[in-house]
């Protein structure tokens, strides 16, 4: 059968849904991916992938938070020559998915309403397994393929960040499955820089001698007000540059509130936030704006002797932005496959980081496709089965298209 010209893809739809139901029922919140990795290995072996082609890398030894396993990497030797392709997705789910009980309801898979579902990214996990199974079962001609199942995506893109690109076999492009609709191709994403500020003020009795204290809470509040006033808070636009920022945490030591009594001038506050932009240099500029704002706030709050708080500002790059070229081969391939499926593509730029950010940084142009995730990270999460089916067809086509 000529897969390319007819788009008549030999997909066992019920079998594909069975795989998805199975993977959704295996718990695997971020950092605890051992069980789902085992389930995936099992399914791949059943589909005819030799055990020797399935292995874990050692990325987890470099991830700074406890992580049960490395990334799962699978090699599918080509049945025809050609540049190597890679398909990727992430094994982990957000903690809200713990204990999820998937059930089929019409054209959807839903949870019981007490947890999220985990279609993010088990739709991708199932799609990669269905891809391997379909290629093998129907002996479809394809170039060498690497399957990459990453760990700890949800808690900071750690698995993709810490992987060693040399272990991937040299793919020329990657199709990452972690999106919603099959028609939506994610071709770029913002980068992010995080910031935090520690403010050490001076305690004093708020009724007897408020002038002898230095309120750390006030310094924090004035700093945020200044950041807002100077245009660095929320949606940020300066000339033709743009980005976003947020204050996420405003508290005290060890997750406690800033201060613990109304009659004491607060001597300690801790604030933590982020900045995002398609240009990392602009995310850095936003963080510069916060740093200047807290410096100004520090000077404004003094005790009776003119002393100020001690303000320590720290910043850390979270992930780099990326944007695929319009004529990138992976964009062309995805566009062509969607056209064969009769689906009109839309091209999206994501306001959040994806594994694709790090894969692209590693030199592998990566597009992210969708396979039915919906209302992710909420207890209303569900999988749209028609989109999952389209995503599976899209994946198989992208693996088998002539160049
Ligand atoms: Zn995801």
Coordinates of C-alpha atoms and ligand atoms in Angstrom, one line a residue:
X1 CA 0.0 0.0 0.0
X2 CA 1.2 3.5 -0.8
X3 CA 0.9 5.2 2.5
X4 CA 2.1 8.5 1.2
X5 CA -0.3 9.1 -1.6
X6 CA -3.5 7.8 -0.1
X7 CA -3.0 8.7 3.6
X8 CA -4.7 5.3 4.1
X9 CA -2.9 4.5 7.3
X10 CA -3.3 1.0 8.8
X11 CA -4.2 2.2 12.3
X12 CA -5.9 -0.2 14.7
X13 CA -8.0 2.5 16.4
X14 CA -9.4 0.4 19.2
X15 CA -5.9 -1.1 19.9
X16 CA -4.5 2.5 20.1
X17 CA -7.2 3.5 22.6
X18 CA -6.5 0.3 24.7
X19 CA -2.8 1.4 24.9
X20 CA -3.9 4.9 26.0
X21 CA -6.3 3.5 28.7
X22 CA -3.6 1.3 30.0
X23 CA -1.0 4.0 30.2
X24 CA -3.5 6.4 31.8
X25 CA -4.1 3.9 34.5
X26 CA -0.4 3.7 35.5
X27 CA 0.5 6.3 38.1
X28 CA 3.7 8.2 37.4
X29 CA 3.8 11.7 38.8
X30 CA 6.8 13.8 38.0
X31 CA 10.0 12.2 39.4
X32 CA 8.3 8.8 39.9
X33 CA 8.4 7.5 36.3
X34 CA 9.7 3.9 37.0
X35 CA 6.3 2.2 36.8
X36 CA 5.2 3.9 33.6
X37 CA 8.6 3.3 32.0
X38 CA 8.2 -0.4 32.8
X39 CA 4.7 -0.4 31.3
X40 CA 6.0 1.2 28.1
X41 CA 9.0 -1.2 27.8
X42 CA 6.6 -4.1 28.3
X43 CA 4.2 -2.8 25.5
X44 CA 7.1 -2.2 23.2
X45 CA 8.5 -5.7 23.7
X46 CA 5.0 -7.2 23.0
X47 CA 4.9 -5.1 19.8
X48 CA 8.1 -6.8 18.6
X49 CA 10.8 -4.3 19.7
X50 CA 13.8 -6.3 21.0
X51 CA 14.7 -5.7 24.7
X52 CA 18.3 -4.8 23.5
X53 CA 16.8 -1.7 21.7
X54 CA 15.3 -0.3 24.9
X55 CA 17.4 1.4 27.5
X56 CA 17.6 4.2 30.1
X57 CA 20.1 7.0 30.0
X58 CA 21.7 8.5 33.2
X59 CA 20.0 11.9 33.1
X60 CA 18.5 11.3 36.5
X61 CA 22.0 11.3 38.1
X62 CA 22.3 14.9 36.9
X63 CA 18.8 16.1 37.8
X64 CA 19.0 18.1 41.1
X65 CA 15.8 16.6 42.5
X66 CA 15.1 12.9 43.2
X67 CA 14.1 11.1 40.0
X68 CA 13.5 7.3 39.8
X69 CA 14.9 6.7 36.3
X70 CA 16.7 8.2 33.4
X71 CA 15.0 9.0 30.1
X72 CA 13.8 5.9 28.2
X73 CA 15.5 5.7 24.7
X74 CA 14.4 3.2 22.1
X75 CA 16.1 2.5 18.8
X76 CA 14.0 1.4 15.8
X77 CA 16.4 0.4 13.0
X78 CA 15.4 1.7 9.6
X79 CA 13.8 -0.5 7.1
X80 CA 14.9 1.8 4.4
X81 CA 17.9 4.2 4.3
X82 CA 17.4 7.9 5.2
X83 CA 18.2 10.5 7.9
X84 CA 17.2 9.4 11.4
X85 CA 14.0 10.8 12.9
X86 CA 13.1 11.1 16.5
X87 CA 9.8 11.1 18.2
X88 CA 9.6 12.3 21.8
X89 CA 7.1 12.8 24.7
X90 CA 7.3 12.9 28.5
X91 CA 6.5 10.0 30.8
X92 CA 5.5 12.1 33.9
X93 CA 2.2 13.7 34.8
X94 CA 1.4 16.5 37.2
X95 CA 0.9 15.5 40.9
X96 CA -2.9 16.2 40.5
X97 CA -3.0 13.0 38.3
X98 CA -2.1 10.7 41.2
X99 CA -4.7 8.0 41.6
X100 CA -6.4 8.8 38.3
X101 CA -9.1 6.3 37.2
X102 CA -9.6 6.7 33.5
X103 CA -12.9 5.8 32.0
X104 CA -14.3 6.0 28.5
X105 CA -17.3 8.3 28.1
X106 CA -18.5 8.6 24.5
X107 CA -15.8 10.2 22.4
X108 CA -13.7 11.1 25.4
X109 CA -11.6 9.6 28.2
X110 CA -12.3 11.3 31.5
X111 CA -11.2 10.9 35.1
X112 CA -13.6 10.3 38.0
X113 CA -13.6 14.1 38.7
X114 CA -11.4 13.9 41.8
X115 CA -8.0 13.9 40.0
X116 CA -6.6 15.2 36.7
X117 CA -6.3 12.5 34.0
X118 CA -2.8 12.5 32.7
X119 CA -3.5 12.8 29.0
X120 CA -0.6 15.2 29.3
X121 CA 1.4 13.5 28.1
X122 CA 0.2 9.9 28.1
X123 CA -1.5 10.6 24.8
X124 CA 2.1 11.1 23.5
X125 CA 3.3 8.0 25.4
X126 CA 0.6 5.9 23.8
X127 CA 1.2 7.5 20.3
X128 CA 4.9 6.5 20.4
X129 CA 4.0 2.9 21.3
X130 CA 1.3 2.7 18.7
X131 CA 3.8 4.1 16.1
X132 CA 6.3 1.4 16.9
X133 CA 3.7 -1.3 16.9
X134 CA 2.1 -0.2 13.6
X135 CA 5.5 0.2 11.8
X136 CA 6.5 -3.3 12.9
X137 CA 3.1 -5.1 12.4
X138 CA 2.6 -3.7 8.9
X139 CA 6.2 -3.7 7.9
X140 CA 5.9 0.0 6.8
X141 CA 9.1 1.3 5.2
X142 CA 10.7 3.9 7.5
X143 CA 14.2 5.4 8.1
X144 CA 15.9 4.8 11.5
X145 CA 13.9 6.2 14.3
X146 CA 14.7 7.1 17.9
X147 CA 11.9 7.1 20.5
X148 CA 12.6 9.4 23.5
X149 CA 10.4 9.2 26.6
X150 CA 11.6 11.9 29.0
X151 CA 11.3 12.2 32.8
X152 CA 10.5 15.2 35.0
X153 CA 9.1 17.4 32.2
X154 CA 6.4 18.8 34.4
X155 CA 8.7 19.9 37.2
X156 CA 11.1 21.9 35.0
X157 CA 12.0 20.1 31.7
X158 CA 14.7 18.3 33.6
X159 CA 14.9 15.1 31.6
X160 CA 15.3 16.9 28.3
X161 CA 17.7 19.4 29.8
X162 CA 20.0 16.8 31.2
X163 CA 20.1 14.3 28.3
X164 CA 23.2 13.7 26.4
X165 CA 22.4 14.4 22.7
X166 CA 25.2 12.0 21.6
X167 CA 23.0 9.1 22.9
X168 CA 20.2 9.8 20.5
X169 CA 21.8 8.4 17.4
X170 CA 22.0 11.7 15.4
X171 CA 18.4 12.5 14.5
X172 CA 17.9 15.3 12.0
X173 CA 14.6 16.4 13.4
X174 CA 12.2 15.5 16.2
X175 CA 8.4 15.3 16.5
X176 CA 7.5 15.9 20.1
X177 CA 4.0 14.8 21.1
X178 CA 2.7 17.0 23.9
X179 CA 0.0 19.2 22.4
X180 CA -3.8 19.4 22.1
X181 CA -5.2 19.4 18.6
X182 CA -3.7 17.5 15.7
X183 CA -4.0 20.6 13.6
X184 CA -1.9 22.7 15.9
X185 CA 1.9 22.7 15.3
X186 CA 4.0 24.3 18.0
X187 CA 7.0 25.8 16.2
X188 CA 8.5 27.9 19.0
X189 CA 8.2 28.8 22.6
X190 CA 9.3 31.5 25.0
X191 CA 12.4 31.3 27.3
X192 CA 12.2 31.9 31.0
X193 CA 14.3 33.5 33.7
X194 CA 13.4 33.1 37.4
X195 CA 14.2 35.6 40.1
X196 CA 14.0 35.7 43.9
X197 CA 14.7 38.3 46.5
X198 CA 15.4 37.9 50.2
X199 CA 14.8 40.9 52.4
X200 CA 16.3 41.1 55.9
X201 CA 14.7 44.0 57.8
X202 CA 14.8 44.7 61.5
X203 CA 12.2 43.7 64.1
X204 CA 10.8 46.3 66.5
X205 CA 7.6 46.7 68.6
X206 CA 5.1 48.1 66.2
X207 CA 3.2 50.0 68.9
X208 CA 6.0 51.2 71.0
X209 CA 8.8 52.0 68.5
X210 CA 7.8 51.4 64.9
X211 CA 10.5 53.9 63.8
X212 CA 13.2 51.6 65.1
X213 CA 12.1 48.8 62.8
X214 CA 12.8 48.2 59.1
X215 CA 9.8 46.4 57.6
X216 CA 10.9 43.7 55.1
X217 CA 7.2 43.3 54.1
X218 CA 7.1 47.0 53.1
X219 CA 10.3 46.8 51.1
X220 CA 8.8 43.8 49.2
X221 CA 5.5 45.6 48.6
X222 CA 7.1 48.8 47.5
X223 CA 9.4 46.9 45.2
X224 CA 6.5 45.2 43.5
X225 CA 4.6 48.5 43.2
X226 CA 7.7 50.0 41.6
X227 CA 8.0 47.1 39.2
X228 CA 4.4 47.6 38.2
X229 CA 4.7 51.4 38.0
X230 CA 7.8 51.1 35.7
X231 CA 6.0 48.6 33.4
X232 CA 7.8 45.3 34.3
X233 CA 4.8 43.5 35.9
X234 CA 2.4 41.2 34.1
X235 CA 2.2 41.8 30.3
X236 CA 5.4 43.7 29.5
X237 CA 5.8 45.6 26.2
X238 CA 8.8 48.0 25.7
X239 CA 9.2 49.2 22.1
X240 CA 9.0 46.1 19.9
X241 CA 10.1 43.8 22.7
X242 CA 7.6 41.9 24.8
X243 CA 7.2 39.3 27.5
X244 CA 5.5 38.5 30.7
X245 CA 6.3 38.4 34.4
X246 CA 4.8 37.4 37.7
X247 CA 5.3 37.3 41.4
X248 CA 4.5 33.8 42.5
X249 CA 5.5 33.7 46.2
X250 CA 5.5 36.4 48.8
X251 CA 6.2 34.9 52.2
X252 CA 8.6 34.3 55.0
X253 CA 11.1 31.6 56.0
X254 CA 10.5 28.0 55.0
X255 CA 7.2 28.5 53.4
X256 CA 5.7 30.4 56.4
X257 CA 4.0 33.8 56.1
X258 CA 6.2 36.9 56.1
X259 CA 5.8 37.9 59.8
X260 CA 3.7 36.2 62.5
X261 CA 2.3 39.0 64.6
X262 CA 0.6 42.3 64.0
X263 CA 2.6 44.0 66.7
X264 CA 6.1 43.3 65.3
X265 CA 7.7 45.1 62.4
X266 CA 8.4 42.3 59.9
X267 CA 12.1 41.5 59.8
X268 CA 12.1 39.0 56.9
X269 CA 10.4 38.4 53.6
X270 CA 11.1 36.2 50.6
X271 CA 9.7 36.7 47.1
X272 CA 9.9 34.6 44.1
X273 CA 8.8 35.2 40.5
X274 CA 9.5 34.7 36.8
X275 CA 9.9 36.4 33.5
X276 CA 9.2 35.0 30.0
X277 CA 9.9 36.3 26.5
X278 CA 10.6 35.0 23.0
X279 CA 14.0 36.7 23.4
X280 CA 16.0 35.5 26.4
X281 CA 17.7 38.9 26.5
X282 CA 14.4 40.6 27.1
X283 CA 13.4 38.1 29.9
X284 CA 16.7 39.2 31.4
X285 CA 15.8 42.8 31.0
X286 CA 12.5 42.2 32.8
X287 CA 14.4 40.7 35.7
X288 CA 16.7 43.7 35.6
X289 CA 13.6 45.8 36.1
X290 CA 12.7 43.9 39.2
X291 CA 16.2 44.1 40.6
X292 CA 16.2 47.9 40.2
X293 CA 12.7 48.2 41.7
X294 CA 13.7 46.3 44.9
X295 CA 16.9 48.4 45.1
X296 CA 14.8 51.6 45.0
X297 CA 12.3 50.2 47.6
X298 CA 15.2 49.3 49.9
X299 CA 16.4 52.9 49.9
X300 CA 12.8 54.1 50.7
X301 CA 12.4 52.2 53.9
X302 CA 14.7 53.2 56.8
X303 CA 14.7 53.1 60.5
X304 CA 15.2 56.2 62.8
X305 CA 19.0 56.1 62.2
X306 CA 18.7 55.9 58.4
X307 CA 19.6 52.1 58.2
X308 CA 18.1 50.1 55.4
X309 CA 17.1 46.4 54.9
X310 CA 19.6 43.9 53.5
X311 CA 18.3 43.0 50.1
X312 CA 19.7 40.0 48.2
X313 CA 18.5 39.5 44.6
X314 CA 19.1 36.3 42.8
X315 CA 18.3 35.2 39.2
X316 CA 18.5 31.9 37.3
X317 CA 17.9 31.0 33.6
X318 CA 15.1 28.4 33.5
X319 CA 15.1 27.4 29.8
X320 CA 16.0 29.0 26.5
X321 CA 13.4 30.1 23.9
X322 CA 13.4 28.7 20.4
X323 CA 11.7 29.3 17.1
X324 CA 11.9 27.0 14.1
X325 CA 12.7 28.5 10.7
X326 CA 9.6 28.7 8.4
X327 CA 11.5 26.4 5.9
X328 CA 12.7 23.9 8.5
X329 CA 12.4 20.4 7.3
X330 CA 10.4 19.3 10.3
X331 CA 7.8 22.0 9.7
X332 CA 7.6 21.0 6.0
X333 CA 7.2 17.4 7.0
X334 CA 4.4 18.1 9.5
X335 CA 2.6 20.4 7.1
X336 CA 2.7 17.8 4.3
X337 CA 1.5 15.1 6.6
X338 CA -1.5 17.2 7.8
X339 CA -2.3 18.1 4.2
X340 CA -2.4 14.4 3.3
X341 CA -4.8 13.9 6.2
X342 CA -7.0 16.8 5.0
X343 CA -6.3 18.9 8.1
X344 CA -5.4 22.6 7.8
X345 CA -2.4 23.3 10.0
X346 CA -2.1 26.2 12.4
X347 CA 1.3 27.3 13.7
X348 CA 1.5 28.2 17.3
X349 CA 4.1 29.9 19.5
X350 CA 3.9 28.6 23.1
X351 CA 4.0 30.9 26.1
X352 CA 5.4 28.0 28.2
X353 CA 8.5 25.9 27.9
X354 CA 8.4 22.4 26.4
X355 CA 11.0 19.6 26.1
X356 CA 11.3 21.0 22.6
X357 CA 13.1 24.0 24.0
X358 CA 16.0 21.9 25.2
X359 CA 15.9 19.5 22.2
X360 CA 16.2 22.4 19.8
X361 CA 19.0 23.9 21.9
X362 CA 20.7 20.5 21.5
X363 CA 20.7 21.0 17.8
X364 CA 17.6 18.9 16.9
X365 CA 14.9 21.0 15.3
X366 CA 11.7 19.9 17.1
X367 CA 8.1 20.5 16.3
X368 CA 5.4 19.7 18.9
X369 CA 2.2 18.0 17.7
X370 CA -1.1 17.4 19.5
X371 CA -2.9 14.1 20.2
X372 CA -6.0 15.0 22.1
X373 CA -4.9 16.5 25.5
X374 CA -7.6 18.9 26.9
X375 CA -8.1 20.9 30.1
X376 CA -4.7 19.7 31.3
X377 CA -3.6 20.1 34.9
X378 CA -7.2 20.3 36.1
X379 CA -9.7 17.8 37.5
X380 CA -11.7 18.5 34.3
X381 CA -8.9 17.1 32.2
X382 CA -10.0 14.7 29.4
X383 CA -8.7 13.2 26.1
X384 CA -10.5 13.9 22.9
X385 CA -10.5 10.5 21.2
X386 CA -10.9 11.8 17.6
X387 CA -7.9 14.1 18.1
X388 CA -5.9 11.2 19.6
X389 CA -6.7 9.1 16.5
X390 CA -5.7 12.0 14.2
X391 CA -2.5 12.5 16.2
X392 CA -1.7 8.8 15.8
X393 CA -2.2 9.0 12.0
X394 CA -0.1 12.1 11.8
X395 CA 2.7 10.4 13.7
X396 CA 2.6 7.3 11.5
X397 CA 2.6 9.5 8.3
X398 CA 5.5 11.6 9.6
X399 CA 7.5 8.5 10.2
X400 CA 6.8 7.0 6.8
X401 CA 6.6 10.0 4.4
X402 CA 9.1 10.0 1.5
X403 CA 11.5 12.9 2.0
Ligands
LIG1 ZN1 3.0 18.0 28.7

